[in-house]
Amino acid sequence: MNKFFTISLLALFVLGFDIRTSAYFEDGNKAPDFQLSTLDGEIIRLSDYLGKIIIVDFWATWCGPCRMAIPELVELQTEHEDELVIIGISLDQPYTQRNLKQFIDQYGINYPIVLGTMEVVQAYGNIRGIPTSFIIDRDGDVVDKFTGYVPKSHYTTVIDPLLSSSE
């Protein structure tokens, strides 16, 4: 009986997790718009980039897997600068934000970095691990989500068909 109860509880957890992750947004697959500021005070809105393929990447300077992913994201941005925009949402705490500018320079980050808020984290399904990246098509629909370090080839598998589709 205990074994059955444990398996049932585990199945419920797994099913519940799948339901939550497949419906993280109030508006179907539409990526929640946000308005966040860069270190320089520039306001970045997701909606400003509709019409392009967008990668929204939640990360932090202290995160090892994030540091591994950044050079590959820089390459992707360079290779597809006209059709793709990557927006890095830093989840660094205020006491580590002072090092953010130096980190951006050190890693040669060539895409906008904005300061994340709890509201945005919640809007994107309560990010539970970083890096977490959302791939968003030209219409603003989330087409994929990656959590943890993912090699560049995984991104290109998803974005190449989107890039080749008509605008």
CSV table of C-alpha atoms in Angstrom, one decimal, residues 76 135 143-145 150-164:
chain,number,residue,atom,x,y,z
A,76,LEU,CA,24.6,33.9,-31.8
A,135,ILE,CA,12.9,31.5,-27.3
A,143,VAL,CA,8.3,28.5,-28.7
A,144,ASP,CA,10.8,26.9,-26.4
A,145,LYS,CA,12.4,27.1,-23.0
A,150,VAL,CA,22.6,24.6,-23.2
A,151,PRO,CA,25.1,24.5,-26.0
A,152,LYS,CA,24.8,26.8,-29.0
A,153,SER,CA,23.6,23.9,-31.2
A,154,HIS,CA,20.4,23.6,-29.1
A,155,TYR,CA,19.6,27.2,-29.7
A,156,THR,CA,20.3,27.0,-33.4
A,157,THR,CA,18.1,23.9,-33.7
A,158,VAL,CA,15.2,26.1,-32.5
A,159,ILE,CA,16.0,29.5,-34.0
A,160,ASP,CA,17.2,28.5,-37.5
A,161,PRO,CA,13.7,27.5,-38.7
A,162,LEU,CA,12.3,30.7,-37.1
A,163,LEU,CA,15.0,32.8,-38.8
A,164,SER,CA,14.3,31.2,-42.2
